[in-house]
Each structure stands twice: as structure tokens, then as C-alpha cells.
PDB file of C-alpha atoms and ligand atoms in Angstrom:
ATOM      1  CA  UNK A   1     180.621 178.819  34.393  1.00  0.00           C
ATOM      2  CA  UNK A   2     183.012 177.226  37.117  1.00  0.00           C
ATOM      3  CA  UNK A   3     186.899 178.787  36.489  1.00  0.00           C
ATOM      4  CA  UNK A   4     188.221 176.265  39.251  1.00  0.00           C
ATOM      5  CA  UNK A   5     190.590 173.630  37.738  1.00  0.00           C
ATOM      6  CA  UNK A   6     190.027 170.182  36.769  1.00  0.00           C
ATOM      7  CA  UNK A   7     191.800 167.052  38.757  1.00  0.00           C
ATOM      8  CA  UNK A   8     193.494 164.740  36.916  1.00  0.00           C
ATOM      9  CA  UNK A   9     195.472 161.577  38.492  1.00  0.00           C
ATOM     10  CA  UNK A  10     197.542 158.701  37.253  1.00  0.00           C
ATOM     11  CA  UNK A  11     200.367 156.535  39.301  1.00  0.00           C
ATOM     12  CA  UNK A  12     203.022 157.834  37.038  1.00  0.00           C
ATOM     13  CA  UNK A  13     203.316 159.699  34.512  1.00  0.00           C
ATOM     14  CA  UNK A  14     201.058 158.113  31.964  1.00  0.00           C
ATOM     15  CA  UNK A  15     198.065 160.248  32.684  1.00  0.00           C
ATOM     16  CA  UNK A  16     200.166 163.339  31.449  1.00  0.00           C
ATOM     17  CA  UNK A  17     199.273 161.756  27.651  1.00  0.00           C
ATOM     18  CA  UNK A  18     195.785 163.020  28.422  1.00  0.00           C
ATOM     19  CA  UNK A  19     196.646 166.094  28.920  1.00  0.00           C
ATOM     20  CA  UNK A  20     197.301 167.643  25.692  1.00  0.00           C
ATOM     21  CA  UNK A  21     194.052 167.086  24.674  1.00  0.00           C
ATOM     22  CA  UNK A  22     192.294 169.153  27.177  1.00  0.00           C
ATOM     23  CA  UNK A  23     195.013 171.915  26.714  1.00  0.00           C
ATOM     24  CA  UNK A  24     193.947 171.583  23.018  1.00  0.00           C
ATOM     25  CA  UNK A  25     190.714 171.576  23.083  1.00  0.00           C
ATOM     26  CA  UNK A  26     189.935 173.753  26.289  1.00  0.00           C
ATOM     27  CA  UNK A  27     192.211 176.151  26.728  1.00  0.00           C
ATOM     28  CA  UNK A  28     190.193 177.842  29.183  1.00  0.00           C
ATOM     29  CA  UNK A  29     190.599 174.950  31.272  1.00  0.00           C
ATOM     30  CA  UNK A  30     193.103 174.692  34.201  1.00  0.00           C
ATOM     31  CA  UNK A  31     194.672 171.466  35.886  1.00  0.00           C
ATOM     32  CA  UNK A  32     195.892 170.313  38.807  1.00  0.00           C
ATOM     33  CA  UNK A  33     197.944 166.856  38.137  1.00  0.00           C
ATOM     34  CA  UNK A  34     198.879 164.426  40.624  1.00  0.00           C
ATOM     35  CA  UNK A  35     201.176 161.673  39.572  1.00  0.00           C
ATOM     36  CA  UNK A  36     201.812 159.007  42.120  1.00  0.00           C
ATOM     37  CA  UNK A  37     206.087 158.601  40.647  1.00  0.00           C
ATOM     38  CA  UNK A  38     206.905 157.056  44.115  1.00  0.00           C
ATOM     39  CA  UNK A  39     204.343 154.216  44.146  1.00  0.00           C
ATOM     40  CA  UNK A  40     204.085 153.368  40.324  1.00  0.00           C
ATOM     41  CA  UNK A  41     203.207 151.037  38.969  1.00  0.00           C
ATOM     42  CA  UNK A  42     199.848 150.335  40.363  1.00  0.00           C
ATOM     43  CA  UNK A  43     198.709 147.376  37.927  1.00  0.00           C
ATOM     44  CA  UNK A  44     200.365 144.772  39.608  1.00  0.00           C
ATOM     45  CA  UNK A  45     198.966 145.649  43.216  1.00  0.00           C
ATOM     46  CA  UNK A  46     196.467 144.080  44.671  1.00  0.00           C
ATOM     47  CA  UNK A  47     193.065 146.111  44.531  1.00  0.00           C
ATOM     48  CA  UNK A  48     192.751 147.129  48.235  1.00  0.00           C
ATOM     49  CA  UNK A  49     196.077 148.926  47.700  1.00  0.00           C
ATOM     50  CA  UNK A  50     194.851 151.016  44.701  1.00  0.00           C
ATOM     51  CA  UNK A  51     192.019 151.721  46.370  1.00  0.00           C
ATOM     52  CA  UNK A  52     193.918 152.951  49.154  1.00  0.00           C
ATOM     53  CA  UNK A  53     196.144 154.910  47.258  1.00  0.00           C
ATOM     54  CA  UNK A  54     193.629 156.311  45.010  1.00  0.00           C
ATOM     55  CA  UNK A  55     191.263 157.883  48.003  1.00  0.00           C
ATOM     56  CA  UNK A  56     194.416 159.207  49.178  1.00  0.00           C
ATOM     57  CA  UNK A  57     195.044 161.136  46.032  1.00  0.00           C
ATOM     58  CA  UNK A  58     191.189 162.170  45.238  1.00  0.00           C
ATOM     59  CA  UNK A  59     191.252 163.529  49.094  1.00  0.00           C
ATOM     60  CA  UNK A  60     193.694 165.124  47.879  1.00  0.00           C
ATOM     61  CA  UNK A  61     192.706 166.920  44.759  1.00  0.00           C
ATOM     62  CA  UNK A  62     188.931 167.856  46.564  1.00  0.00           C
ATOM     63  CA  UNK A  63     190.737 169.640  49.355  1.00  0.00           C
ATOM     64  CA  UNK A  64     192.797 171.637  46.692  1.00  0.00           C
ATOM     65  CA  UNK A  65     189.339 172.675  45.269  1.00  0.00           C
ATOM     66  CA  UNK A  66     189.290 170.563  42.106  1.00  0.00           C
ATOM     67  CA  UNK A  67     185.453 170.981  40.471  1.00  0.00           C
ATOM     68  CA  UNK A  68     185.742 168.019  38.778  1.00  0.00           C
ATOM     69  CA  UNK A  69     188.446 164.515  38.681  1.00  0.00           C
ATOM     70  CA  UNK A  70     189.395 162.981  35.678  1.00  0.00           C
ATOM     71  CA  UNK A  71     191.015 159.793  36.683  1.00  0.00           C
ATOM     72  CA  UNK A  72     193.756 159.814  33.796  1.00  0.00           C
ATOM     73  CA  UNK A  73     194.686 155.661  34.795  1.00  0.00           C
ATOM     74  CA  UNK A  74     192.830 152.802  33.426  1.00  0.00           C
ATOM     75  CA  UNK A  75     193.952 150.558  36.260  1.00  0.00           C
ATOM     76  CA  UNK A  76     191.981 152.924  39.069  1.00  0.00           C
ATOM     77  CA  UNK A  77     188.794 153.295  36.521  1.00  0.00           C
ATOM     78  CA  UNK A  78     189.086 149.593  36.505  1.00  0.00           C
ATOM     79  CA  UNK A  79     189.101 148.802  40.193  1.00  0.00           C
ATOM     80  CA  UNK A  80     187.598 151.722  41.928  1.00  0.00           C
ATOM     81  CA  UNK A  81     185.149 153.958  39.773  1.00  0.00           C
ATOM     82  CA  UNK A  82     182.199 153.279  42.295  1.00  0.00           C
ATOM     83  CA  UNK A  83     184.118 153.713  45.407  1.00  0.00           C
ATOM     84  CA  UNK A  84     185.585 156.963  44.587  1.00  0.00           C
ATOM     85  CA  UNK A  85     182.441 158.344  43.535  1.00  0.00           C
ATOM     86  CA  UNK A  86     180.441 157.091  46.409  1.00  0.00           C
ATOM     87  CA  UNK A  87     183.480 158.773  48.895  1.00  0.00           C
ATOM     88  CA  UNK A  88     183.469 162.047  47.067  1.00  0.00           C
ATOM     89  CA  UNK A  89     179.651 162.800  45.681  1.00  0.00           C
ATOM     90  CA  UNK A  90     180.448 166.804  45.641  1.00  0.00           C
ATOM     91  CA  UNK A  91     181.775 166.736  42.357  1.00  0.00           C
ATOM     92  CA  UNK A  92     182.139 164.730  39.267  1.00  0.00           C
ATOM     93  CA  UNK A  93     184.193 161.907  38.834  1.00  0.00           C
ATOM     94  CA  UNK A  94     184.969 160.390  35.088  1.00  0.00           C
ATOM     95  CA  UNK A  95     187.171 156.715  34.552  1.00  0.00           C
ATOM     96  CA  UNK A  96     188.514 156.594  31.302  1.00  0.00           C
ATOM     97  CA  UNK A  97     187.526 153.034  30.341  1.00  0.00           C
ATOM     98  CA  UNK A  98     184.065 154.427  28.925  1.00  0.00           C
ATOM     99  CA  UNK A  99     184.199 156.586  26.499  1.00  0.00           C
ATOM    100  CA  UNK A 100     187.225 154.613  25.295  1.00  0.00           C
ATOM    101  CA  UNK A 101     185.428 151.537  25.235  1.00  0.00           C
ATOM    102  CA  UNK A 102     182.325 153.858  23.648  1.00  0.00           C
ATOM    103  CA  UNK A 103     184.867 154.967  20.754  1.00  0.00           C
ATOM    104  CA  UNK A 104     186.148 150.906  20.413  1.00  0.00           C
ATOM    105  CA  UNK A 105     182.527 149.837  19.697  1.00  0.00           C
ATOM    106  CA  UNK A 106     181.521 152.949  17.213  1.00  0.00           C
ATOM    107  CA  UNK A 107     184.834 152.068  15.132  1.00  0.00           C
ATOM    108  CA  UNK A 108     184.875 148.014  15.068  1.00  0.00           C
ATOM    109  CA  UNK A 109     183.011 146.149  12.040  1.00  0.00           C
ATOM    110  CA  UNK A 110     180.103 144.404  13.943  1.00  0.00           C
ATOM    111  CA  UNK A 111     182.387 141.233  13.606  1.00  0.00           C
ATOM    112  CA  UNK A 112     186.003 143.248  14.499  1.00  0.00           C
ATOM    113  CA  UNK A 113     188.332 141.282  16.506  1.00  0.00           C
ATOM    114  CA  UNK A 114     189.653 143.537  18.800  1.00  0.00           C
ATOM    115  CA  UNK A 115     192.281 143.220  21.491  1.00  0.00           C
ATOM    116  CA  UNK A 116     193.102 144.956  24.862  1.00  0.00           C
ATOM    117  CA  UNK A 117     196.172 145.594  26.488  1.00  0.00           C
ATOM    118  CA  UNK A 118     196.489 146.855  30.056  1.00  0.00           C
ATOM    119  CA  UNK A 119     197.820 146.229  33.499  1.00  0.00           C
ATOM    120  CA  UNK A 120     197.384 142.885  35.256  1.00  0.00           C
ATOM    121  CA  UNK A 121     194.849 144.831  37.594  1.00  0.00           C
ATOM    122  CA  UNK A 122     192.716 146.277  34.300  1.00  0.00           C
ATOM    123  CA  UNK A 123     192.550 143.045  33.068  1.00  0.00           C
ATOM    124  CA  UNK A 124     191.871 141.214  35.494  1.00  0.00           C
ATOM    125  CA  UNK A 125     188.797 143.374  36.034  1.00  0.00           C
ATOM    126  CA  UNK A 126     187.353 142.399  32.805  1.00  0.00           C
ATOM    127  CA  UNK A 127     185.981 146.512  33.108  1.00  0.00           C
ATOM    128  CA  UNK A 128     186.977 146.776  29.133  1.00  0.00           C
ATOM    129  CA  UNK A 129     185.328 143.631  27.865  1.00  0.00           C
ATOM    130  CA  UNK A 130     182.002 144.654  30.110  1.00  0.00           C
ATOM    131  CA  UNK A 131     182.169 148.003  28.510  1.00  0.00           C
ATOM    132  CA  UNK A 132     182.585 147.124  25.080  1.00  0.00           C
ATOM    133  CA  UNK A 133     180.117 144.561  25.337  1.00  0.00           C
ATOM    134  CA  UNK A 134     177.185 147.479  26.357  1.00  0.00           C
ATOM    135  CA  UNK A 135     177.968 149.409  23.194  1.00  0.00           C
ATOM    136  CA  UNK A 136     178.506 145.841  20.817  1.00  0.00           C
ATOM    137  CA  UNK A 137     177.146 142.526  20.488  1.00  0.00           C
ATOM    138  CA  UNK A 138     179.048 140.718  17.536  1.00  0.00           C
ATOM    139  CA  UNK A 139     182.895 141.669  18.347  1.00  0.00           C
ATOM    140  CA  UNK A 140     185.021 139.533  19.422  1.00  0.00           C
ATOM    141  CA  UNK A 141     187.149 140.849  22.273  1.00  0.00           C
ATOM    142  CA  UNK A 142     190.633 139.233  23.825  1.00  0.00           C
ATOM    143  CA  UNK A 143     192.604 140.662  26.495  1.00  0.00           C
ATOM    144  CA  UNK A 144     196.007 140.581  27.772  1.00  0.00           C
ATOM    145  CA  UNK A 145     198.214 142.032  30.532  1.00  0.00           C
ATOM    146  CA  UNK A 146     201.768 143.595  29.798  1.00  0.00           C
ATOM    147  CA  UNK A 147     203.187 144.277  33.096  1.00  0.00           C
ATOM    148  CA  UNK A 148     206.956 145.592  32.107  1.00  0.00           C
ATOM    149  CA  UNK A 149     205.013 148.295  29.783  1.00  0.00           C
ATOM    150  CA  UNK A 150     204.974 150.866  32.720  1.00  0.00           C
ATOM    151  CA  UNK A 151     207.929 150.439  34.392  1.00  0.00           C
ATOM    152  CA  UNK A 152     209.942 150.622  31.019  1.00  0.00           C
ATOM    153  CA  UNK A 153     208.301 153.621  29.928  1.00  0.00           C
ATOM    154  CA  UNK A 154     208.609 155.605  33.399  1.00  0.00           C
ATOM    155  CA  UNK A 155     212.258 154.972  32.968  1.00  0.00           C
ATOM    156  CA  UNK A 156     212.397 156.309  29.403  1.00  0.00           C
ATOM    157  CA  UNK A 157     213.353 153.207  27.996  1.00  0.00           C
ATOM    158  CA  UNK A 158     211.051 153.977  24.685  1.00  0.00           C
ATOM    159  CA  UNK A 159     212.583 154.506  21.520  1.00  0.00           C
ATOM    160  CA  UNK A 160     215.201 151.740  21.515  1.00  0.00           C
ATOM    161  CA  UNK A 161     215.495 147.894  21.428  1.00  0.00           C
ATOM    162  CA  UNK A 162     214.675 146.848  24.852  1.00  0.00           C
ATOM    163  CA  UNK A 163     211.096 148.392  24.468  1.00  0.00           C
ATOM    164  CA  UNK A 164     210.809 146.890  20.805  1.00  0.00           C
ATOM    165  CA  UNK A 165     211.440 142.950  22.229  1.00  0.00           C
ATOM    166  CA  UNK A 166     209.393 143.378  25.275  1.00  0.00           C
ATOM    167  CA  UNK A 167     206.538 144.831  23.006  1.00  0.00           C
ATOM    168  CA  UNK A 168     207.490 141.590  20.841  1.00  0.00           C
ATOM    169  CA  UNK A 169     207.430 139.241  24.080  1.00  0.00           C
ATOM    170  CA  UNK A 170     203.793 140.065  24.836  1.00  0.00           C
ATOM    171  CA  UNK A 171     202.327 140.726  21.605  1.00  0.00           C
ATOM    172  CA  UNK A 172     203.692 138.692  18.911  1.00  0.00           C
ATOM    173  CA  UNK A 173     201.577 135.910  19.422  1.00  0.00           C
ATOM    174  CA  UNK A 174     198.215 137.807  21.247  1.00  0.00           C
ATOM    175  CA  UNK A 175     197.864 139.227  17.942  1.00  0.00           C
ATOM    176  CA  UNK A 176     198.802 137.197  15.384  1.00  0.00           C
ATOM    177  CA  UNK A 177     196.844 134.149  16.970  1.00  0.00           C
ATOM    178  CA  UNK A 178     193.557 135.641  17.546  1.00  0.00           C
ATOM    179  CA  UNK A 179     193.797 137.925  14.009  1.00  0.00           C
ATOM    180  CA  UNK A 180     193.391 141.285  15.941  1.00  0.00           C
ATOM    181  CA  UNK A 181     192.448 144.354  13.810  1.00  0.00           C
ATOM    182  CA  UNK A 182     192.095 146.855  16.291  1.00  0.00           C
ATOM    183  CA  UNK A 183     194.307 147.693  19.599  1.00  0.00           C
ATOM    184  CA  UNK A 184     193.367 149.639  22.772  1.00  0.00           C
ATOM    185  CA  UNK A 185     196.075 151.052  24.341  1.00  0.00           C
ATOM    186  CA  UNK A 186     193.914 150.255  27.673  1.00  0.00           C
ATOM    187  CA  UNK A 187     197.041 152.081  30.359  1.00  0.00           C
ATOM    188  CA  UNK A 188     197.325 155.963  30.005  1.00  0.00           C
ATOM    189  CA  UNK A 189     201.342 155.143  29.884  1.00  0.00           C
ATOM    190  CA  UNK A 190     201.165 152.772  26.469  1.00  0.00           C
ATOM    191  CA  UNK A 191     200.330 156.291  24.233  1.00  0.00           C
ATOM    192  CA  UNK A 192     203.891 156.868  24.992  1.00  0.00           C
ATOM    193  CA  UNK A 193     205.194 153.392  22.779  1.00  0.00           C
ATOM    194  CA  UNK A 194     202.649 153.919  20.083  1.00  0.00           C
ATOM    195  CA  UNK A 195     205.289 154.392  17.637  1.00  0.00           C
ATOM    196  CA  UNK A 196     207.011 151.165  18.566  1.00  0.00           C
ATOM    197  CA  UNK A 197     203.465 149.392  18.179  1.00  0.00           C
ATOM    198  CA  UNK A 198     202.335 150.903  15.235  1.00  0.00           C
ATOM    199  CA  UNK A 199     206.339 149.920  13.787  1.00  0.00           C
ATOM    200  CA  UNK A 200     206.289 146.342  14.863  1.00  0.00           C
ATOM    201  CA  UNK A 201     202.286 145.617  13.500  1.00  0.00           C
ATOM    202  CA  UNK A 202     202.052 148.714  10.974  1.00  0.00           C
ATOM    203  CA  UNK A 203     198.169 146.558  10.423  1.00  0.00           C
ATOM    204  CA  UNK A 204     196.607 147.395  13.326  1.00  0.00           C
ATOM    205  CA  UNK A 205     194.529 150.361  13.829  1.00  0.00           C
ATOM    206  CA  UNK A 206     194.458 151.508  17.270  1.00  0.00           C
ATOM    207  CA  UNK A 207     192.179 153.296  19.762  1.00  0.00           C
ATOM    208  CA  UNK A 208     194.113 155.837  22.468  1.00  0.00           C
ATOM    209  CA  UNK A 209     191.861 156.385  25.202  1.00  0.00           C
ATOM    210  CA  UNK A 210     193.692 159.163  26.814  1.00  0.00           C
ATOM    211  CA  UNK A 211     192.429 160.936  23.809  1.00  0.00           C
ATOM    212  CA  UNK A 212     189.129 159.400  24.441  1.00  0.00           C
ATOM    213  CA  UNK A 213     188.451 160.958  27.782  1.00  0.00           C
ATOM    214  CA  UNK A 214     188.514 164.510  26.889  1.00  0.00           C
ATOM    215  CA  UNK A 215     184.813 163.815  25.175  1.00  0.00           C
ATOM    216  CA  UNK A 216     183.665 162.945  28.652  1.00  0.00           C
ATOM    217  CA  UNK A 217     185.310 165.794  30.507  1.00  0.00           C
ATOM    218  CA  UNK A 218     183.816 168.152  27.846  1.00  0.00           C
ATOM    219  CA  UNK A 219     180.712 166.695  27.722  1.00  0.00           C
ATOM    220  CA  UNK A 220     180.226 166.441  31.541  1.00  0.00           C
ATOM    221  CA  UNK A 221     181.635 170.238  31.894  1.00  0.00           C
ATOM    222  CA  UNK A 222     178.846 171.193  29.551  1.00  0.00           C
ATOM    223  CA  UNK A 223     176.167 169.306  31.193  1.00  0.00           C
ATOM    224  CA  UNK A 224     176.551 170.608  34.660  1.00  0.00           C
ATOM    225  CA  UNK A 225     177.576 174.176  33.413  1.00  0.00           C
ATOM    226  CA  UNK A 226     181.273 173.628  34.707  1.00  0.00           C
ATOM    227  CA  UNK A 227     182.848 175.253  31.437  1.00  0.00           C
ATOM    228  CA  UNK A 228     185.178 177.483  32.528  1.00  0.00           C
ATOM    229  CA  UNK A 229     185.609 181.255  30.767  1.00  0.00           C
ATOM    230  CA  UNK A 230     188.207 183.175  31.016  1.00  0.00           C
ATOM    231  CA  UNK A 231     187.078 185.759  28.943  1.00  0.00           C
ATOM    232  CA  UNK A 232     190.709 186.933  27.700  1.00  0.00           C
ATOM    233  CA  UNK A 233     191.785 186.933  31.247  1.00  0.00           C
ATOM    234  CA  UNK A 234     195.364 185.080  31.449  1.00  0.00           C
ATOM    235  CA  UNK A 235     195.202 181.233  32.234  1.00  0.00           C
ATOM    236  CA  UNK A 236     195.993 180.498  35.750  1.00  0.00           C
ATOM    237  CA  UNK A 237     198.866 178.051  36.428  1.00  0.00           C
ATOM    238  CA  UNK A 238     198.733 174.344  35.676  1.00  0.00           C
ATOM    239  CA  UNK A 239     200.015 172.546  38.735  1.00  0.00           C
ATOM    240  CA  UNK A 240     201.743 169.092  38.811  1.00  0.00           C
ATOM    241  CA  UNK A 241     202.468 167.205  41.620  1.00  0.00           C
ATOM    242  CA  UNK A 242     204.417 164.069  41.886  1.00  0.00           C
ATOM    243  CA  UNK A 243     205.014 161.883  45.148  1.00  0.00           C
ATOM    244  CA  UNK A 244     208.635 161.727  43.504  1.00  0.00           C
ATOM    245  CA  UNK A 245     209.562 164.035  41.185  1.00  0.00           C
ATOM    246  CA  UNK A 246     211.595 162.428  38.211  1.00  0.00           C
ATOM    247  CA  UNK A 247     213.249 163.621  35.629  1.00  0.00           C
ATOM    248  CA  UNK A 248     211.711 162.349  33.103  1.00  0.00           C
ATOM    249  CA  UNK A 249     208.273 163.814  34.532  1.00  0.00           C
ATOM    250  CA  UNK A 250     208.956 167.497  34.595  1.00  0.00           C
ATOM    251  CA  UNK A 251     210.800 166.637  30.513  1.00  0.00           C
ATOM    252  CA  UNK A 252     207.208 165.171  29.525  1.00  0.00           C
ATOM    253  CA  UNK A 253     205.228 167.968  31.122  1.00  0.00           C
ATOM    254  CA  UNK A 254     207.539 170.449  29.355  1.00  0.00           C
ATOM    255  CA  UNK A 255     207.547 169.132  26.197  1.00  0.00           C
ATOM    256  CA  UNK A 256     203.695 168.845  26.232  1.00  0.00           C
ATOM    257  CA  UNK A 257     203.842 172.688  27.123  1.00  0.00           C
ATOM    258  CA  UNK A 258     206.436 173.459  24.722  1.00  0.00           C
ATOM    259  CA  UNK A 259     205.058 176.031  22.257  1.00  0.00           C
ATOM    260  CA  UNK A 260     201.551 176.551  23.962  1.00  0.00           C
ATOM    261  CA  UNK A 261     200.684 179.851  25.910  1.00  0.00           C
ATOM    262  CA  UNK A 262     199.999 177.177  28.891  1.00  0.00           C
ATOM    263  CA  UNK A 263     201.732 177.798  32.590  1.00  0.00           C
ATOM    264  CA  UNK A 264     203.210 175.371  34.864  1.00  0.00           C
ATOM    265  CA  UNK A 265     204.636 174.572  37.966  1.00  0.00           C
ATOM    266  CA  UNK A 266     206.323 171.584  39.659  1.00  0.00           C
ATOM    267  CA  UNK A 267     205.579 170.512  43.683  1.00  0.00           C
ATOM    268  CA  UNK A 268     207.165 167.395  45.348  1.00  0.00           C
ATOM    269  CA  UNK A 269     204.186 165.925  47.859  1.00  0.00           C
ATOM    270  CA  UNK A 270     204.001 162.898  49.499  1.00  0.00           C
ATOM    271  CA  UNK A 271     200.627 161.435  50.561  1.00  0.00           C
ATOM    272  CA  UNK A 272     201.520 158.785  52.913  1.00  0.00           C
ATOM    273  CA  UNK A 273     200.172 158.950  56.375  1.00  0.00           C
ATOM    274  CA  UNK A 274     202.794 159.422  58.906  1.00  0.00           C
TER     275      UNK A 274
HETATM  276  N1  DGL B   1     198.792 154.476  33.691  1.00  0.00           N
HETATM  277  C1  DGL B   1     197.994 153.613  34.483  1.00  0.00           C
HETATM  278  C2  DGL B   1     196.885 152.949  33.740  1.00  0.00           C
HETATM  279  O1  DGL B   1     196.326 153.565  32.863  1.00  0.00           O
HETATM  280  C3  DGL B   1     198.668 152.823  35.579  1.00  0.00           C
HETATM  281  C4  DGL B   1     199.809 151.956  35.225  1.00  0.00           C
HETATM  282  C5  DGL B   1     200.467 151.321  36.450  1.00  0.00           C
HETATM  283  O2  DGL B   1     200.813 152.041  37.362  1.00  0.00           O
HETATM  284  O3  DGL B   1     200.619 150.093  36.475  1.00  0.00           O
HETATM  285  O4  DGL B   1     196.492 151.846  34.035  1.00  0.00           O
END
């Protein structure tokens, strides 16, 4: 049993769509979120910068006493799983790109033509088609970057036209050409236009993997005896910290606590070295 809270990062906001998950299904749970608002979007960096950014941010979350990270952003899982494990070996570190691509495999026909959408940094890694392909043999897997996604959705331009044509621009012809069936939303932000998608190709059935990770967090919690139990005691706070602290951030993280029993509070930080 292990009542210290669970670290979960993203460049934006995007790794918030993880979040109700965990709140869901382990309410004993409590988080510390670090969102990176002043440096988003990540996917079209080059890798050394990610890298950089994200050891700055898992530093980060180990000295507040996380026992466990979750990175909540394809685009890190993608480029620096190994390097952020190797840096911090005192606790557990899950991507997301596994169980997601663990889930992709279970649910395709043997001959499912299944597509990926990510960052230019995800996709370039190839980490989705390499994961898919240790679960599957037959599928047939294509891949394709959407760069405007994130910095669309961090400005809340989601439920309108804009977001519609851009989803248009990259997709339209990625999916009818190669036939796919099946969608990964492979960027923690793209949860947040899944309406849009699932309105402009009402076909496709799609995998989420921000929903995907919470089988690994629970999974490795109950493996290492990390579970954490309250035992009626009140929740501690959740704590989110952005580098810049939008608007539109604290409105996500307060309609995804909306209704739930679930504390929070709000910090500006910035990580940079001086
Ligand atoms: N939400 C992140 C991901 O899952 C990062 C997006 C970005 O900053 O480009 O890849």
C-alpha cells in the first residue's frame, strides 16, 4: 500500500483526457499533473529537445515524491521511454503507446487495416507500428502525422468549422485510400476532437489510448503493491501544474472534476533553467 500520488505529464493539456479514467477507476488514487502550456506542442521538435524537456519535468515530479509517472503524451513515450527510465530507476515509469497498441492488436480482425494518427515526432518514431507489430502479424498498419491537431485544440478551437476542415485536410484521403477500419487517436490531445472524427467518418471504430493507459497504471500499482488505500480517509488534493497557466486548462480540469468528490488545485511553475 503506497498513498503517495501518481505523476502524470503531457506538453499541454492533452494528458488531462487520461485523467478521468484513473479518477474513475481509482479513486483512492491521487495526482500530481504537470502540463508543459508554455512549450506545447512538442511533436514538431526535434527529439533532443523533448528529451530535454521531458527530464526536466520527470526531475520534477520525483522530487515532489511521485511513486510512480505515467507519461500521459504519446510523443515523449515515443522518443524517450528508455531514457527516462534509465535516469529515474527509483520508481516506475509507464509510456502510453503499449497498452494502446496492446488494445489495437486484441480488437483488429487478423487482416484489419488500421491507421495511426499522431505528432510528426510519434510518427516519425515508427514506436506504434513496432508495437502493434509484437502483439499482430497479419494487420496492415499506415501512419500519418497531423501537426495543427494540438495547437487547434489547446486553443479551444474544437467544436466548430475550422477543426472540421483541418480534420478533413489530413484525413480525407489517409483513410479513404488505404480503406482504414480502425483509428488510434495516437496524441493524448486528439480524445478531445473525437466527436468531430467520429462525425466526419461515422465508419471508423476507434481506439483512445488515454483510456488505454489506466490498465497499465493499475496493473503496475498492483504488481509492485503501490495501490493506494485510503480507507475512508478524505482524498488528498490533486495538484496541476502548468508552465503557463491557460484558460482553457484550469476549464478542462474543472469540468473533468465537475460532479466527482475529487480536490484540486492550480500552481503556475516554470522549469527552465535560469
Ligand atoms: N499530447 C501529446 C501527445 O500525446 C503531445 C502533443 C504535442 O505537444 O505536440 O503526443
Amino acid at each position: 500500500m503506497d498513498n503517495r500520488p501518481i505523476g502524470f505529464f503531457d506538453s499541454g493539456l492533452g494528458g488531462l483526457t487520461c485523467i478521468p479514467y484513473v479518477l474513475d477507476a481509482l479513486p483512492d488514487e491521487s495526482i500530481v499533473y504537470f502540463g508543459d502550456t508554455a512549450r506545447t506542442p512538442y511533436g514538431s521538435k526535434a527529439v533532443s529537445t523533448i528529451r530535454g524537456f521531458a527530464f526536466e519535468i520527470a526531475d520534477f515530479l520525483v522530487c515532489s515524491g511521485v511513486k510512480m509517472i505515467a507519461i500521459a503524451c504519446n510523443t515523449v513515450s515515443a522518443t524517450c521511454l528508455d531514457e527516462l527510465r534509465t535516469r529515474h530507476p527509483e520508481i516506475p515509469i509507464l509510456g502510453i503507446i503499449t497498452p494502446a497498441a496492446r488494445t489495437a492488436a486484441l480488437e483488429l480482425p487478423a487482416d484489419g487495416r488500421i491507421g495511426i494518427i499522431g505528432t510528426k515526432a510519434t510518427i516519425t518514431s515508427g514506436a506504434y507500428r513496432k508495437a502493434i507489430e509484437q502483439y499482430t502479424s497479419g494487420a496492415e498498419i499506415f501512419e500519418t502525422a497531423c501537426p495543427a491537431f494540438v495547437p487547434l485544440i489547446e486553443e479551444g478551437i474544437i467544436e466548430n468549422e475550422i477543426m472540421d476542415l483541418t480534420i478533413r485536410y489530413y484525413l480525407d484521403h489517409f483513410i479513404s485510400y488505404n480503406k482504414i477500419e480502425t483509428l488510434v487517436l495516437g496524441c493524448t490531445h486528439y480524445p478531445l476532437i473525437r466527436r468531430n472524427i467520429t462525425r466526419v467518418y461515422p465508419q471508423l471504430s476507434i481506439i483512445d489510448p488515454s483510456r488505454e493507459l489506466l490498465t497499465s497504471i493499475r496493473a503496475e500499482l498492483a504488481n509492485r503493491e503501490l495501490l493506494a488505500d485510503l480507507s475512508g480517509m478524505t482524498p488528498p488534493e490533486n495538484i496541476f501544474y502548468a508552465s503557463d497557466l491557460s484558460e482553457n486548462f484550469v476549464n478542462m480540469i474543472s469540468r473533468i472534476l465537475a460532479g466527482s468528490d475529487a480536490k484540486a488545485s492550480f500552481r503556475t511553475i516554470s522549469l527552465e533553467k535560469k
